[in-house]
Tab-separated table of C-alpha atoms in Angstrom:
chain	number	residue	atom	x	y	z
A	28	UNK	CA	0.005	-0.006	0.004
A	29	UNK	CA	1.427	3.343	-1.034
A	30	UNK	CA	0.997	6.455	1.042
A	31	UNK	CA	0.750	9.574	-1.081
A	32	UNK	CA	1.585	12.706	0.895
A	33	UNK	CA	-0.427	15.828	0.299
A	34	UNK	CA	1.834	18.700	1.353
A	35	UNK	CA	0.775	22.086	2.602
A	36	UNK	CA	-0.810	24.007	-0.334
A	37	UNK	CA	-1.078	20.803	-2.357
A	38	UNK	CA	-3.761	18.538	-3.769
A	39	UNK	CA	-3.705	14.920	-4.962
A	40	UNK	CA	-6.235	12.709	-6.717
A	41	UNK	CA	-5.967	8.931	-7.070
A	42	UNK	CA	-7.926	6.090	-8.566
A	43	UNK	CA	-5.450	3.426	-7.462
A	44	UNK	CA	-7.097	1.205	-4.825
A	45	UNK	CA	-3.637	0.552	-3.376
A	46	UNK	CA	-3.209	4.217	-2.445
A	47	UNK	CA	-3.824	6.100	0.768
A	48	UNK	CA	-3.804	9.909	0.554
A	49	UNK	CA	-2.267	11.436	3.708
A	50	UNK	CA	-1.879	14.976	4.932
A	51	UNK	CA	-0.097	15.870	8.188
A	52	UNK	CA	-0.555	18.580	10.771
A	53	UNK	CA	-3.510	20.605	9.663
A	54	UNK	CA	-3.525	23.558	11.983
A	55	UNK	CA	-5.685	26.391	10.763
A	56	UNK	CA	-5.334	24.939	7.280
A	57	UNK	CA	-8.299	23.244	5.680
A	58	UNK	CA	-8.083	19.594	4.776
A	59	UNK	CA	-10.902	18.411	2.525
A	60	UNK	CA	-11.475	15.052	0.892
A	61	UNK	CA	-13.798	14.311	-2.023
A	62	UNK	CA	-14.566	10.639	-2.541
A	63	UNK	CA	-16.563	9.017	-5.333
A	64	UNK	CA	-17.502	5.465	-4.295
A	65	UNK	CA	-18.895	4.652	-7.767
A	66	UNK	CA	-15.618	5.362	-9.558
A	67	UNK	CA	-13.450	4.616	-6.528
A	68	UNK	CA	-11.656	7.908	-6.984
A	69	UNK	CA	-10.558	10.069	-4.118
A	70	UNK	CA	-9.060	13.538	-3.831
A	71	UNK	CA	-7.497	15.418	-0.953
A	72	UNK	CA	-6.436	19.057	-0.559
A	73	UNK	CA	-4.493	20.940	2.131
A	74	UNK	CA	-5.274	24.656	1.713
A	75	UNK	CA	-3.398	27.236	3.700
A	76	UNK	CA	-5.392	30.414	3.263
A	77	UNK	CA	-8.998	31.389	2.422
A	78	UNK	CA	-8.855	33.848	-0.457
A	79	UNK	CA	-6.550	34.098	-3.435
A	80	UNK	CA	-6.886	37.877	-3.752
A	81	UNK	CA	-4.012	38.073	-1.197
A	82	UNK	CA	-1.659	37.083	-4.010
A	83	UNK	CA	-3.200	36.270	-7.365
A	84	UNK	CA	0.160	35.430	-8.956
A	85	UNK	CA	0.771	32.749	-6.318
A	86	UNK	CA	-2.780	31.456	-6.829
A	87	UNK	CA	-2.133	31.165	-10.558
A	88	UNK	CA	0.989	29.106	-9.947
A	89	UNK	CA	-0.357	27.098	-7.037
A	90	UNK	CA	-4.158	27.143	-6.772
A	91	UNK	CA	-4.162	24.640	-3.876
A	92	UNK	CA	-2.697	27.306	-1.577
A	93	UNK	CA	-6.100	29.004	-1.337
A	94	UNK	CA	-9.512	27.544	-0.604
A	95	UNK	CA	-11.272	29.664	-3.256
A	96	UNK	CA	-8.993	28.463	-6.048
A	97	UNK	CA	-8.019	25.018	-4.684
A	98	UNK	CA	-11.493	23.530	-4.181
A	99	UNK	CA	-12.700	24.344	-7.732
A	100	UNK	CA	-9.444	22.920	-9.088
A	101	UNK	CA	-9.895	19.673	-7.105
A	102	UNK	CA	-13.501	19.366	-8.240
A	103	UNK	CA	-12.585	19.959	-11.862
A	104	UNK	CA	-9.802	17.348	-11.692
A	105	UNK	CA	-12.315	14.784	-10.402
A	106	UNK	CA	-14.986	15.726	-12.940
A	107	UNK	CA	-12.392	15.317	-15.718
A	108	UNK	CA	-11.797	11.763	-14.443
A	109	UNK	CA	-15.516	11.026	-14.830
A	110	UNK	CA	-16.753	11.629	-11.297
A	111	UNK	CA	-20.275	12.997	-10.933
A	112	UNK	CA	-21.150	15.678	-8.421
A	113	UNK	CA	-24.063	13.718	-6.944
A	114	UNK	CA	-21.752	10.791	-6.084
A	115	UNK	CA	-19.052	12.759	-4.358
A	116	UNK	CA	-18.836	12.487	-0.556
A	117	UNK	CA	-17.398	15.655	0.952
A	118	UNK	CA	-15.582	15.540	4.287
A	119	UNK	CA	-13.568	18.295	5.927
A	120	UNK	CA	-11.158	18.643	8.862
A	121	UNK	CA	-8.766	21.175	10.353
A	122	UNK	CA	-9.416	24.908	10.519
A	123	UNK	CA	-8.212	25.062	14.127
A	124	UNK	CA	-6.743	28.148	15.728
A	125	UNK	CA	-4.022	29.109	18.203
A	126	UNK	CA	-5.032	30.473	21.598
A	127	UNK	CA	-5.818	33.976	20.549
A	128	UNK	CA	-8.088	36.285	22.459
A	129	UNK	CA	-7.927	39.001	19.837
A	130	UNK	CA	-9.191	36.763	17.086
A	131	UNK	CA	-6.409	37.855	14.772
A	132	UNK	CA	-5.571	34.322	13.771
A	133	UNK	CA	-9.049	33.530	12.493
A	134	UNK	CA	-7.482	31.979	9.410
A	135	UNK	CA	-9.045	28.616	10.240
A	136	UNK	CA	-12.588	29.952	10.625
A	137	UNK	CA	-12.202	31.965	7.452
A	138	UNK	CA	-10.943	28.906	5.579
A	139	UNK	CA	-14.001	26.984	6.704
A	140	UNK	CA	-16.448	29.779	5.768
A	141	UNK	CA	-15.043	30.100	2.290
A	142	UNK	CA	-15.197	26.309	1.868
A	143	UNK	CA	-18.890	26.244	2.873
A	144	UNK	CA	-19.650	29.047	0.455
A	145	UNK	CA	-18.036	27.210	-2.480
A	146	UNK	CA	-19.884	23.979	-1.679
A	147	UNK	CA	-23.134	25.902	-1.373
A	148	UNK	CA	-22.581	27.493	-4.789
A	149	UNK	CA	-21.941	24.034	-6.211
A	150	UNK	CA	-24.988	22.596	-4.412
A	151	UNK	CA	-22.879	20.155	-2.452
A	152	UNK	CA	-23.186	19.171	1.199
A	153	UNK	CA	-20.653	18.269	3.872
A	154	UNK	CA	-21.128	14.613	4.884
A	155	UNK	CA	-18.826	14.694	7.894
A	156	UNK	CA	-16.470	17.119	9.585
A	157	UNK	CA	-13.954	17.503	12.407
A	158	UNK	CA	-13.114	21.158	12.555
A	159	UNK	CA	-12.110	23.993	14.897
A	160	UNK	CA	-10.665	23.860	18.383
A	161	UNK	CA	-6.971	24.220	19.032
A	162	UNK	CA	-5.641	20.883	17.888
A	163	UNK	CA	-3.518	19.774	14.974
A	164	UNK	CA	-4.880	16.932	12.840
A	165	UNK	CA	-3.632	14.300	10.382
A	166	UNK	CA	-5.958	12.914	7.679
A	167	UNK	CA	-5.810	9.556	5.866
A	168	UNK	CA	-8.093	8.565	2.983
A	169	UNK	CA	-8.044	4.981	1.691
A	170	UNK	CA	-8.930	4.949	-2.007
A	171	UNK	CA	-10.212	1.358	-2.076
A	172	UNK	CA	-12.781	1.819	0.688
A	173	UNK	CA	-13.183	5.557	1.017
A	174	UNK	CA	-12.403	5.170	4.735
A	175	UNK	CA	-11.237	8.478	6.171
A	176	UNK	CA	-9.475	8.769	9.516
A	177	UNK	CA	-8.569	11.839	11.551
A	178	UNK	CA	-5.741	11.636	14.068
A	179	UNK	CA	-5.087	14.216	16.772
A	180	UNK	CA	-3.373	13.997	20.131
A	181	UNK	CA	-2.444	10.367	19.471
A	182	UNK	CA	-6.062	9.289	18.951
A	183	UNK	CA	-7.291	8.179	15.540
A	184	UNK	CA	-10.961	8.006	14.651
A	185	UNK	CA	-13.041	7.468	11.573
A	186	UNK	CA	-14.828	10.364	9.960
B	8	UNK	CA	9.503	25.805	46.382
B	9	UNK	CA	5.986	25.441	45.173
B	10	UNK	CA	5.845	22.118	43.379
B	11	UNK	CA	2.607	22.328	41.452
B	12	UNK	CA	2.495	18.792	40.213
B	13	UNK	CA	3.096	15.997	42.642
B	14	UNK	CA	1.110	13.134	41.229
B	15	UNK	CA	2.041	9.466	41.417
B	16	UNK	CA	5.386	8.567	39.872
B	17	UNK	CA	6.365	12.200	39.443
B	18	UNK	CA	10.045	12.717	39.664
B	19	UNK	CA	10.824	15.928	41.534
B	20	UNK	CA	11.018	19.157	39.653
B	21	UNK	CA	14.427	19.823	41.263
B	22	UNK	CA	15.764	16.572	39.822
B	23	UNK	CA	14.564	17.451	36.362
B	24	UNK	CA	15.937	20.949	36.605
B	25	UNK	CA	19.331	19.624	37.639
B	26	UNK	CA	19.210	17.196	34.680
B	27	UNK	CA	18.301	19.981	32.246
B	28	UNK	CA	21.115	22.193	33.531
B	29	UNK	CA	23.562	19.295	33.070
B	30	UNK	CA	22.244	18.714	29.550
B	31	UNK	CA	22.762	22.418	28.730
B	32	UNK	CA	26.344	22.234	30.021
B	33	UNK	CA	27.137	19.223	27.863
B	34	UNK	CA	25.127	20.287	24.837
B	35	UNK	CA	27.648	20.163	21.971
B	36	UNK	CA	28.820	23.545	20.844
B	37	UNK	CA	28.822	24.425	17.184
B	38	UNK	CA	31.166	22.235	15.145
B	39	UNK	CA	34.657	23.598	15.872
B	40	UNK	CA	35.011	24.631	12.264
B	41	UNK	CA	31.884	26.762	12.522
B	42	UNK	CA	33.013	28.270	15.812
B	43	UNK	CA	36.371	29.171	14.311
B	44	UNK	CA	34.581	31.090	11.532
B	45	UNK	CA	32.339	32.816	14.080
B	46	UNK	CA	35.433	33.820	16.094
B	47	UNK	CA	36.944	35.318	12.954
B	48	UNK	CA	33.776	37.269	12.306
B	49	UNK	CA	34.141	38.869	15.743
B	50	UNK	CA	37.882	39.490	15.287
B	51	UNK	CA	38.538	43.141	14.395
B	52	UNK	CA	41.790	42.154	12.635
B	53	UNK	CA	40.216	39.647	10.344
B	54	UNK	CA	39.385	40.765	6.832
B	55	UNK	CA	37.311	39.301	4.034
B	56	UNK	CA	40.306	37.540	2.585
B	57	UNK	CA	41.147	35.673	5.810
B	58	UNK	CA	37.511	34.770	6.434
B	59	UNK	CA	37.083	33.448	2.894
B	60	UNK	CA	40.290	31.423	3.257
B	61	UNK	CA	38.917	29.809	6.390
B	62	UNK	CA	35.473	29.050	4.961
B	63	UNK	CA	37.089	27.463	1.889
B	64	UNK	CA	38.473	24.680	4.105
B	65	UNK	CA	34.977	23.238	4.147
B	66	UNK	CA	33.654	22.695	0.624
B	67	UNK	CA	30.163	21.851	1.995
B	68	UNK	CA	30.008	25.157	3.887
B	69	UNK	CA	31.277	27.070	0.889
B	70	UNK	CA	28.618	25.506	-1.360
B	71	UNK	CA	25.914	26.189	1.190
B	72	UNK	CA	26.885	29.842	1.621
B	73	UNK	CA	26.764	30.317	-2.164
B	74	UNK	CA	23.387	28.574	-2.423
B	75	UNK	CA	21.955	30.580	0.467
B	76	UNK	CA	23.326	33.870	-0.941
B	77	UNK	CA	21.590	33.117	-4.215
B	78	UNK	CA	18.306	31.985	-2.651
B	79	UNK	CA	15.176	34.120	-2.796
B	80	UNK	CA	15.499	34.847	0.934
B	81	UNK	CA	18.866	36.496	0.792
B	82	UNK	CA	17.936	37.942	-2.538
B	83	UNK	CA	20.977	38.371	-4.777
B	84	UNK	CA	20.136	40.553	-7.794
B	85	UNK	CA	22.565	38.718	-10.026
B	86	UNK	CA	24.084	35.268	-9.583
B	87	UNK	CA	27.004	35.256	-7.211
B	88	UNK	CA	29.640	32.655	-8.029
B	89	UNK	CA	32.543	33.289	-5.720
B	90	UNK	CA	32.822	33.170	-1.980
B	91	UNK	CA	34.635	36.529	-1.822
B	92	UNK	CA	31.862	38.187	-3.775
B	93	UNK	CA	29.246	36.555	-1.519
B	94	UNK	CA	30.968	37.877	1.607
B	95	UNK	CA	31.276	41.407	0.200
B	96	UNK	CA	27.660	41.311	-0.874
B	97	UNK	CA	26.331	39.960	2.412
B	98	UNK	CA	28.528	41.787	4.905
B	99	UNK	CA	29.860	40.109	8.001
B	100	UNK	CA	26.658	40.180	10.066
B	101	UNK	CA	24.712	38.377	7.340
B	102	UNK	CA	27.572	35.971	6.840
B	103	UNK	CA	27.381	35.152	10.539
B	104	UNK	CA	23.726	34.261	9.994
B	105	UNK	CA	24.462	31.979	7.078
B	106	UNK	CA	27.354	30.239	8.833
B	107	UNK	CA	25.202	29.618	11.913
B	108	UNK	CA	22.285	28.399	9.750
B	109	UNK	CA	24.474	25.983	7.810
B	110	UNK	CA	26.182	24.874	11.061
B	111	UNK	CA	23.114	24.186	13.193
B	112	UNK	CA	20.453	23.046	10.715
B	113	UNK	CA	21.559	19.404	10.459
B	114	UNK	CA	20.977	18.981	14.178
B	115	UNK	CA	17.353	20.073	13.787
B	116	UNK	CA	16.506	17.278	11.392
B	117	UNK	CA	16.232	14.472	13.935
B	118	UNK	CA	12.790	13.439	15.145
B	119	UNK	CA	11.749	14.630	18.625
B	120	UNK	CA	9.408	11.978	20.046
B	121	UNK	CA	8.678	13.987	23.205
B	122	UNK	CA	7.248	16.842	21.200
B	123	UNK	CA	5.922	14.393	18.573
B	124	UNK	CA	7.885	16.024	15.777
B	125	UNK	CA	8.862	13.781	12.865
B	126	UNK	CA	12.258	14.018	11.170
B	127	UNK	CA	12.858	17.460	9.646
B	128	UNK	CA	9.810	19.000	11.360
B	129	UNK	CA	11.776	21.104	13.834
B	130	UNK	CA	13.893	22.389	10.938
B	131	UNK	CA	10.810	23.235	8.874
B	132	UNK	CA	9.265	25.055	11.804
B	133	UNK	CA	12.478	26.974	12.518
B	134	UNK	CA	13.081	27.937	8.889
B	135	UNK	CA	9.431	29.005	8.592
B	136	UNK	CA	9.814	31.266	11.662
B	137	UNK	CA	13.039	32.703	10.274
B	138	UNK	CA	11.601	33.492	6.869
B	139	UNK	CA	8.259	34.705	8.225
B	140	UNK	CA	10.111	37.035	10.641
B	141	UNK	CA	11.862	38.682	7.691
B	142	UNK	CA	8.577	38.815	5.695
B	143	UNK	CA	6.718	40.363	8.625
B	144	UNK	CA	9.257	43.177	8.868
B	145	UNK	CA	8.944	43.810	5.176
B	146	UNK	CA	5.113	43.839	5.276
B	147	UNK	CA	5.048	46.090	8.364
B	148	UNK	CA	7.760	48.392	7.003
B	149	UNK	CA	9.975	47.788	9.999
B	150	UNK	CA	13.717	47.820	9.663
B	151	UNK	CA	14.706	44.247	10.282
B	152	UNK	CA	17.219	43.623	13.023
B	153	UNK	CA	20.356	42.219	11.445
B	154	UNK	CA	20.149	39.067	13.568
B	155	UNK	CA	16.431	38.536	12.841
B	156	UNK	CA	16.769	35.505	10.571
B	157	UNK	CA	18.987	33.642	13.041
B	158	UNK	CA	16.700	34.632	15.931
B	159	UNK	CA	13.814	32.963	14.098
B	160	UNK	CA	15.925	29.962	13.252
B	161	UNK	CA	17.151	29.362	16.805
B	162	UNK	CA	14.054	30.247	18.849
B	163	UNK	CA	13.201	26.570	19.580
B	164	UNK	CA	16.755	25.344	20.027
B	165	UNK	CA	15.851	24.334	23.583
B	166	UNK	CA	13.538	21.648	22.311
B	167	UNK	CA	16.586	19.579	21.285
B	168	UNK	CA	17.519	19.376	24.979
B	169	UNK	CA	14.076	19.256	26.567
B	170	UNK	CA	12.693	16.534	24.317
B	171	UNK	CA	13.836	13.600	26.516
B	172	UNK	CA	12.339	15.251	29.586
B	173	UNK	CA	9.069	16.032	27.821
B	174	UNK	CA	8.904	12.431	26.656
B	175	UNK	CA	9.262	11.291	30.263
B	176	UNK	CA	6.488	13.559	31.572
B	177	UNK	CA	4.236	13.732	28.534
B	178	UNK	CA	1.139	12.576	30.379
B	179	UNK	CA	1.563	15.141	33.141
B	180	UNK	CA	2.244	17.941	30.723
B	181	UNK	CA	-0.781	17.138	28.605
B	182	UNK	CA	-2.984	16.894	31.687
B	183	UNK	CA	-1.943	20.387	32.851
B	184	UNK	CA	-2.577	21.753	29.349
B	185	UNK	CA	-5.888	20.042	28.750
B	186	UNK	CA	-7.450	20.000	32.199
B	187	UNK	CA	-5.916	23.073	33.779
B	188	UNK	CA	-5.786	25.215	30.665
B	189	UNK	CA	-2.070	25.968	30.957
B	190	UNK	CA	-0.016	26.928	27.967
B	191	UNK	CA	2.551	24.276	27.102
B	192	UNK	CA	5.613	26.314	28.111
B	193	UNK	CA	4.037	27.135	31.505
B	194	UNK	CA	3.424	23.419	31.993
B	195	UNK	CA	7.038	22.704	31.132
B	196	UNK	CA	8.204	25.133	33.800
B	197	UNK	CA	5.766	23.637	36.337
B	198	UNK	CA	6.733	20.028	35.769
B	199	UNK	CA	10.361	20.238	34.610
B	200	UNK	CA	11.498	23.450	36.245
B	201	UNK	CA	12.425	25.102	32.959
B	202	UNK	CA	10.695	25.677	29.615
B	203	UNK	CA	12.174	24.979	26.173
B	204	UNK	CA	12.372	28.776	25.698
B	205	UNK	CA	14.625	29.382	28.716
B	206	UNK	CA	16.625	26.216	27.922
B	207	UNK	CA	17.391	27.443	24.417
B	208	UNK	CA	18.317	30.907	25.709
B	209	UNK	CA	20.776	29.356	28.176
B	210	UNK	CA	22.498	27.456	25.364
B	211	UNK	CA	22.796	30.642	23.288
B	212	UNK	CA	24.254	32.515	26.252
B	213	UNK	CA	26.709	29.700	26.770
B	214	UNK	CA	27.744	29.978	23.107
B	215	UNK	CA	28.392	33.721	23.564
B	216	UNK	CA	25.942	34.542	20.796
B	217	UNK	CA	24.553	38.080	20.431
B	218	UNK	CA	22.081	38.981	23.153
B	219	UNK	CA	19.262	39.585	20.668
B	220	UNK	CA	19.318	35.852	19.927
B	221	UNK	CA	19.043	34.663	23.551
B	222	UNK	CA	16.338	37.276	24.221
B	223	UNK	CA	14.289	36.031	21.249
B	224	UNK	CA	14.618	32.439	22.408
B	225	UNK	CA	13.856	33.224	26.048
B	226	UNK	CA	10.725	35.327	25.436
B	227	UNK	CA	9.300	34.067	22.183
B	228	UNK	CA	6.121	32.904	23.955
B	229	UNK	CA	5.895	35.971	26.231
B	230	UNK	CA	7.278	38.949	24.331
B	231	UNK	CA	5.577	41.338	26.802
B	232	UNK	CA	8.101	40.312	29.480
B	233	UNK	CA	11.235	40.877	27.408
B	234	UNK	CA	13.417	43.572	28.942
B	235	UNK	CA	15.574	44.168	25.881
B	236	UNK	CA	15.337	43.620	22.129
B	237	UNK	CA	11.584	43.770	22.357
B	238	UNK	CA	11.176	44.454	18.649
B	239	UNK	CA	12.905	41.287	17.536
B	240	UNK	CA	11.187	39.236	20.277
B	241	UNK	CA	7.718	40.380	19.181
B	242	UNK	CA	8.400	39.632	15.516
B	243	UNK	CA	9.713	36.136	16.293
B	244	UNK	CA	6.669	35.586	18.537
B	245	UNK	CA	4.248	36.348	15.704
B	246	UNK	CA	6.250	34.352	13.121
B	247	UNK	CA	6.278	31.361	15.491
B	248	UNK	CA	2.518	31.608	16.058
B	249	UNK	CA	1.953	31.842	12.309
B	250	UNK	CA	4.038	28.688	11.748
B	251	UNK	CA	1.843	26.852	14.265
B	252	UNK	CA	-1.307	28.257	12.823
B	253	UNK	CA	-0.253	26.921	9.392
B	254	UNK	CA	0.592	23.596	10.948
B	255	UNK	CA	4.317	23.761	10.278
B	256	UNK	CA	6.069	21.664	12.918
B	257	UNK	CA	3.048	21.666	15.245
B	258	UNK	CA	3.793	18.643	17.402
B	259	UNK	CA	1.830	18.107	20.607
B	260	UNK	CA	2.473	21.626	21.844
B	261	UNK	CA	2.007	23.803	18.782
B	262	UNK	CA	-1.559	24.905	19.272
B	263	UNK	CA	-1.106	25.255	23.053
B	264	UNK	CA	0.507	28.670	23.281
B	265	UNK	CA	-1.048	32.046	23.697
B	266	UNK	CA	-0.818	34.922	21.263
B	267	UNK	CA	0.416	38.098	22.918
B	268	UNK	CA	-2.162	40.839	22.568
B	269	UNK	CA	0.481	43.399	23.406
B	270	UNK	CA	2.678	42.263	20.519
B	271	UNK	CA	-0.256	42.366	18.104
B	272	UNK	CA	-1.220	45.880	19.223
B	273	UNK	CA	2.321	47.264	19.247
B	274	UNK	CA	3.049	45.939	15.782
B	275	UNK	CA	-0.339	47.137	14.492
B	276	UNK	CA	-0.830	43.738	12.925
B	277	UNK	CA	-3.868	43.076	10.762
B	278	UNK	CA	-5.209	39.758	9.494
B	279	UNK	CA	-4.570	40.684	5.849
B	280	UNK	CA	-0.914	41.283	6.700
B	281	UNK	CA	-0.663	37.930	8.398
B	282	UNK	CA	-2.222	36.070	5.510
B	283	UNK	CA	-0.046	37.875	3.008
B	284	UNK	CA	3.054	36.996	5.000
B	285	UNK	CA	1.963	33.333	5.142
B	286	UNK	CA	1.550	33.223	1.395
B	287	UNK	CA	5.021	34.747	0.848
B	288	UNK	CA	6.752	32.552	3.362
B	289	UNK	CA	5.918	29.079	2.090
B	290	UNK	CA	7.883	28.938	-1.157
B	291	UNK	CA	10.952	30.739	0.197
B	292	UNK	CA	10.934	28.507	3.231
B	293	UNK	CA	10.742	25.340	1.108
B	294	UNK	CA	13.720	26.471	-0.983
B	295	UNK	CA	15.825	27.248	2.091
B	296	UNK	CA	14.862	24.028	3.821
B	297	UNK	CA	16.147	22.035	0.849
B	298	UNK	CA	19.478	23.856	0.972
B	299	UNK	CA	19.874	23.520	4.739
B	300	UNK	CA	18.958	19.820	4.785
B	301	UNK	CA	21.843	19.411	2.337
């Protein structure tokens, strides 16, 4: 079984049932997985920031850095492989925040809000989520089964 | 002495503290070759020629200095091919930063099971903090302190020493954080007698490094208490928090520190600035990390 690492500001899609997509230490970053059980195709993204207007040149080069450019890119990649919107199971994790009374580091919450807005525009729903709080999370998506686990503080659970 | 934690099996705080102080004493200094260059950089009689001659003894160091000089972070306008040219271009203070970076970074690649950091994660976190510190100064139009990059790079040096102790007391530390709402560094001080911040600062003092560096290490979680070099301490504090927020080298402790309201207010920091800095930091940091990993 091959682990395919999804780095920070990165997205990966696989149709190989041997593969597991993995992303480590999601802090305020957003980790989303799209899984199509009909085609047995899964995608994972690790977005750092909510909106690409911060740096459009960077977004052009690396759309996965931002939620508003990364999620459409991931969706398109899966559609191009023959996935259909109605089959895709959407799960999301991360978007935590550091202890911050001023609310300056609301990057996580903003990531989540932008994600919801994009799904809403695409008429898609979140099937499961593990978001917020002040913990760091690791995500694993098995392509064969679509099983998704979230690990934080040494405890792994299925999402 | 007020020993906050005295649960079953707890070794005394005094014992731990004595152990940490011994570990600081015996913590290996910079490789002698690196120290000899650092000595030369502080020697008023040394000139560029003698420094270049010394650096050339180590082909790896020479190659690294050239790569770093030409990286996006240190921003050469045109490609620099010779060591002499690199030294002239950088100046001695910057050269000090590159020599230290190249000399220390290999040590930061080992995994730290106590903090639950995988191989290379401490280095990623440190390089992120170093690059983000520089980017923050740029975005806030603050003149960067000439030791800023190294201050960011070395702020968590103490974790290399404290890791064994944290591993030993992980349960207790996590209990204090989760049940009592302590920040991780406060829990370290409660259980072990010293936090990774103070530990790192002690090492830097022992190495006779510039005071700005030990101040940044000592106060990076509590910049409001710093008595000197407050500017550099506040910047490293924010860069460190941003690294954690973005999940870079988070470990068990990363999300368990508090952001200093005073630092945020004094710097006049806005969320747009933070997000812009994060977007600028990632690619530069990845490039540097590759060079420093060698």
